[in-house]
Short mmCIF file of C-alpha atoms in Angstrom, two decimals:
data_model
loop_
_atom_site.label_atom_id
_atom_site.label_comp_id
_atom_site.label_asym_id
_atom_site.label_seq_id
_atom_site.Cartn_x
_atom_site.Cartn_y
_atom_site.Cartn_z
CA UNK A 1 -45.40 49.60 -9.21
CA UNK A 2 -47.42 50.00 -12.29
CA UNK A 3 -49.79 47.21 -11.08
CA UNK A 4 -50.24 48.98 -7.70
CA UNK A 5 -51.15 52.24 -9.50
CA UNK A 6 -53.70 50.28 -11.47
CA UNK A 7 -55.01 48.64 -8.44
CA UNK A 8 -55.23 51.86 -6.56
CA UNK A 9 -57.25 53.45 -9.36
CA UNK A 10 -59.68 50.40 -9.39
CA UNK A 11 -60.26 50.75 -5.72
CA UNK A 12 -60.96 54.52 -6.10
CA UNK A 13 -63.19 54.00 -9.11
CA UNK A 14 -65.17 51.33 -7.32
CA UNK A 15 -65.78 53.49 -4.30
CA UNK A 16 -66.89 56.52 -6.25
CA UNK A 17 -70.48 57.13 -7.21
CA UNK A 18 -73.38 55.99 -5.29
CA UNK A 19 -76.66 54.62 -6.64
CA UNK A 20 -79.18 53.20 -4.26
CA UNK A 21 -79.10 49.42 -4.04
CA UNK A 22 -81.96 47.46 -5.07
CA UNK A 23 -84.27 46.49 -2.23
CA UNK A 24 -86.67 43.82 -1.21
CA UNK A 25 -89.11 43.77 1.60
CA UNK A 26 -88.92 41.12 4.29
CA UNK A 27 -92.01 39.76 5.98
CA UNK A 28 -95.00 37.81 4.75
CA UNK A 29 -96.56 40.42 2.57
CA UNK A 30 -96.65 42.93 5.39
CA UNK A 31 -96.18 46.38 3.94
CA UNK A 32 -94.42 47.46 7.07
CA UNK A 33 -91.46 45.12 6.38
CA UNK A 34 -87.99 46.36 6.56
CA UNK A 35 -86.11 47.02 3.29
CA UNK A 36 -83.05 44.62 2.92
CA UNK A 37 -80.56 45.61 0.20
CA UNK A 38 -79.95 42.89 -2.39
CA UNK A 39 -76.41 42.72 -3.79
CA UNK A 40 -76.14 42.51 -7.57
CA UNK A 41 -74.26 39.43 -8.95
CA UNK A 42 -71.36 41.53 -10.33
CA UNK A 43 -67.61 41.61 -9.59
CA UNK A 44 -66.64 43.56 -6.49
CA UNK A 45 -65.12 46.50 -8.34
CA UNK A 46 -68.57 47.13 -9.94
CA UNK A 47 -70.38 47.58 -6.55
CA UNK A 48 -70.75 51.01 -5.10
CA UNK A 49 -69.05 51.88 -1.74
CA UNK A 50 -72.04 50.94 0.34
CA UNK A 51 -72.58 47.61 -1.52
CA UNK A 52 -68.79 46.82 -1.14
CA UNK A 53 -69.12 47.35 2.68
CA UNK A 54 -72.25 45.18 2.70
CA UNK A 55 -70.52 42.49 0.52
CA UNK A 56 -67.49 42.39 2.95
CA UNK A 57 -69.77 42.00 6.01
CA UNK A 58 -72.10 39.41 4.46
CA UNK A 59 -69.92 37.46 2.21
CA UNK A 60 -66.12 37.91 2.83
CA UNK A 61 -65.97 37.93 6.56
CA UNK A 62 -68.22 34.86 7.03
CA UNK A 63 -66.22 33.03 4.33
CA UNK A 64 -62.76 34.03 5.28
CA UNK A 65 -62.92 34.03 9.13
CA UNK A 66 -63.17 30.29 9.36
CA UNK A 67 -60.32 29.79 7.03
CA UNK A 68 -57.98 32.08 8.97
CA UNK A 69 -59.11 30.62 12.29
CA UNK A 70 -58.61 27.09 11.11
CA UNK A 71 -54.96 28.16 10.08
CA UNK A 72 -54.16 29.82 13.36
CA UNK A 73 -57.01 30.08 15.89
CA UNK A 74 -54.92 32.10 18.35
CA UNK A 75 -53.59 34.65 15.87
CA UNK A 76 -56.91 35.13 14.22
CA UNK A 77 -59.23 34.68 17.12
CA UNK A 78 -60.61 38.21 16.61
CA UNK A 79 -60.95 38.02 12.84
CA UNK A 80 -62.82 41.10 11.33
CA UNK A 81 -62.16 44.08 9.05
CA UNK A 82 -59.03 45.04 10.84
CA UNK A 83 -57.37 41.78 10.10
CA UNK A 84 -56.85 42.68 6.52
CA UNK A 85 -57.58 46.32 6.38
CA UNK A 86 -55.75 47.37 9.42
CA UNK A 87 -56.63 49.90 12.30
CA UNK A 88 -57.99 52.30 9.79
CA UNK A 89 -61.00 50.09 9.18
CA UNK A 90 -62.48 51.31 12.53
CA UNK A 91 -62.60 54.83 10.91
CA UNK A 92 -64.02 53.48 7.61
CA UNK A 93 -60.62 53.51 5.85
CA UNK A 94 -60.26 50.32 3.76
CA UNK A 95 -57.12 51.12 1.72
CA UNK A 96 -55.56 48.08 0.03
CA UNK A 97 -52.87 46.93 -0.30
CA UNK A 98 -52.26 47.39 3.30
CA UNK A 99 -48.84 48.39 4.30
CA UNK A 100 -49.38 47.06 7.87
CA UNK A 101 -49.54 43.42 6.51
CA UNK A 102 -46.23 41.50 6.27
CA UNK A 103 -44.21 42.92 3.30
CA UNK A 104 -43.28 40.54 0.39
CA UNK A 105 -39.96 40.11 -1.35
CA UNK A 106 -40.73 37.68 -4.10
CA UNK A 107 -37.02 37.19 -4.78
CA UNK A 108 -36.60 35.97 -1.17
CA UNK A 109 -39.54 34.67 0.84
CA UNK A 110 -37.41 32.78 3.33
CA UNK A 111 -38.43 34.99 6.17
CA UNK A 112 -42.09 33.67 5.98
CA UNK A 113 -43.15 30.31 7.20
CA UNK A 114 -43.47 27.78 4.45
CA UNK A 115 -46.89 26.75 5.67
CA UNK A 116 -48.10 30.33 5.76
CA UNK A 117 -47.15 30.82 2.27
CA UNK A 118 -48.67 27.64 0.98
CA UNK A 119 -51.89 28.53 2.94
CA UNK A 120 -52.00 31.96 1.45
CA UNK A 121 -51.39 30.62 -2.14
CA UNK A 122 -53.60 27.48 -1.89
CA UNK A 123 -56.42 28.65 0.23
CA UNK A 124 -56.68 32.41 0.80
CA UNK A 125 -55.75 33.75 -2.65
CA UNK A 126 -58.12 31.52 -4.79
CA UNK A 127 -60.90 31.85 -2.29
CA UNK A 128 -60.80 35.74 -2.40
CA UNK A 129 -60.43 35.75 -6.06
CA UNK A 130 -63.50 33.69 -6.36
CA UNK A 131 -65.50 35.80 -3.88
CA UNK A 132 -64.49 39.03 -5.68
CA UNK A 133 -65.42 37.35 -8.96
CA UNK A 134 -61.92 38.05 -10.39
CA UNK A 135 -59.47 35.80 -12.14
CA UNK A 136 -56.57 34.55 -9.96
CA UNK A 137 -53.13 35.71 -10.41
CA UNK A 138 -50.67 33.42 -12.27
CA UNK A 139 -47.74 33.88 -14.50
CA UNK A 140 -49.92 33.52 -17.41
CA UNK A 141 -52.49 36.07 -15.89
CA UNK A 142 -50.35 38.72 -14.05
CA UNK A 143 -53.33 41.01 -13.70
CA UNK A 144 -55.44 38.58 -11.69
CA UNK A 145 -56.09 38.72 -8.02
CA UNK A 146 -52.87 37.98 -6.10
CA UNK A 147 -50.60 38.72 -3.16
CA UNK A 148 -50.10 42.45 -4.05
CA UNK A 149 -53.90 43.10 -3.90
CA UNK A 150 -53.40 42.84 0.06
CA UNK A 151 -49.71 43.00 0.69
CA UNK A 152 -47.12 45.58 -0.42
CA UNK A 153 -43.66 44.75 -1.68
CA UNK A 154 -40.73 45.00 0.63
CA UNK A 155 -38.46 48.06 0.08
CA UNK A 156 -35.19 47.14 -1.62
#
């Protein structure tokens, strides 16, 4: 529970404050070119709210959608913000962890398909950790990016 409080604090801290992103102009030297925000090469938590949204749209969704669709094309045919963030994403609410995702009971994971657990552990978790520029959770690194960044624990 303490970890969830820390994670929630990080999300709130990352979303607060808003400095204008660096911009570049597009076009062959034409001064009428449109400004395109350039994302800084920093961990996700260091981005302001607008940069986080841009990062999710430009980096996370294009990277993760094929991984989800490859695992289950039917279930994840409409992969997008709502897949991970739930229906609140439509209204700009991106709270994580998402209580609408399957709940996890680490003492008994038998209600989940073995292939789903392996896929999450070997493909999704390490890929998201890398994208977010965070170390991955492990017993040696319990504060790294792991299951509880997205899923909530099952009530006992």
